[in-house]
Steps between C-alpha positions, in 0.01 A plus 500: 500500500601862451527761775161623378351152545655482844329821601164385365528189714500701823342839424130519411441788255234644273579674171592864576203730448697746286598233247145452365579127480189398686303293250502122485744359246745686280595526135811352345796725570341662806624448852291260706268720713589294806874517444698638791681809379833509682805714456825307476626360828862403549406407855282207395763372262700406810274195502619406150818329612572326166473828305255368242262792550239270652409399853470126554225334699734424790608865502133599509447277805800667664348839421157400635663372817683828557178697460319279749750563779400757762809680627433384856477133396825508308676676787396225743611222266822685416596531866423135569738386224761764586678266741790743556262788573707730280218620274615288204411164348672291236350346188403172666327680785319728256366197313356371826331834568354513148378139520324587825344812350399317182316241708264783603431598137230309313679487165834432664349203684336349191813544287742403773819474293409726211347208310171567329268207426540400136816704446864405539671777695856446610653631821352584836335824605780582744756498217302745287405862526727722703718247680796579278432872541511467879784249537711541188579245231708293740224511764744599774379852576279559804166677510445773756158533658477876441604460136225247434233707677599799287481282190147394596397863540652583161315204348163621627578856391577374150170314482316817597696707250414264216134485600489880513672518159233270358227749591713805409429428135584848372818531708379800698657392827153479655196277453134595486258452786326235291820302448583517870152367572550220246824400671313476831211283382698270269516231771136524605286186515300440184180526705587860591702607196206611287368761741852624574571548130172691469628738768832527316316599182324780689826671596544709185147635546579627850622860497711445812666184365522512121803728490696345787845354428689260729878511529734205542563602862127500574476160329782366719344639818179310434702184430676546834160511669407166340801339665366605841147378438456311827560792743331743262186289466492451877502877543228549238261238634555593864440870441206434271335269753526757778409810300274354234652703216847504346562836337790625288679661793470177701640298210801730457563504875498120517750479213727761657480415871477121476709428189717808466376550142398842374227487235423800281151647480482390135563136588242509780239658271539219247485234772178642641345527155559127451419373847236737638228273368196696618654845445454613861860617537598193703733227374369145450800356681419134439493544122818707500696256716382201296637647177834591656533159658438332165789695348746391767368144493545475124870572541575303815275196438555348846425137578378357827712264700392138520560509875343817643685614807475794732520763225241318290263498795553873544423562134190281518371690800572830326325380186183440700500852641304781328825650374662172403215397274609771259873437529563124516 
């Protein structure tokens, strides 16, 4: 697969609204309306270790595993395998960490060694992707914890940049309110997608929304909020239950005080247009959280352990709570 295919595998997108490629089908010579429009990315070519311009299936599994790793989970595993407690691990130890992380990823579990049913794929997952980049051709270099965490942050930033570039069809450096809304609802359940897309289509008819433009920094801030969905949703549901209504100021305060994320007024206006279902000025928090959770779930694709322990019991109890029903 190409870097473009790799992105399509993990990022749900709609055709950008400014491209006019919104009809079903396309004529010969035209770009596929559903094609992900990405600028070139040297970063993702780090996964192309044999320099053939393509990313193999085992390299894709490596990529999917990296994306599924929360920073906190990797840090715990890293420290457990860092027997010298010097903040570094060698290639063999890194393979153990990645195998452990891959066991928590649905696709990584099914395709345990990079083998796909019906296809002959040579080499294991741990020998593909970025292993050579981290440990050198001789495999003797050591990986520092801080270096890997920074790499993970750069990886997520690159995904966001390419997604933003897809919607910035005319290369303005900003995207329309409608495109930002499309990026939000792209992971919605099919049962809710229709009504959300109807609300998206109404944006250009709204005098307070039609002319809004969203910058890359605003786009990144909203993505940062998605990563902190659990504490943020707890704040939203708790406040909404006590006060009955969840207004714009409450939403911004929860993002800022609980998650340390500053959202612009433009971003909040678009969110409330999509998720204030009865137009009373109060956010429909359950609908909003469900869509955000779907986006993070699509990337991480966690699997449940066959032997639920203490943490599994905690998650099960949380899932049965009013808040957990929308998160787990």
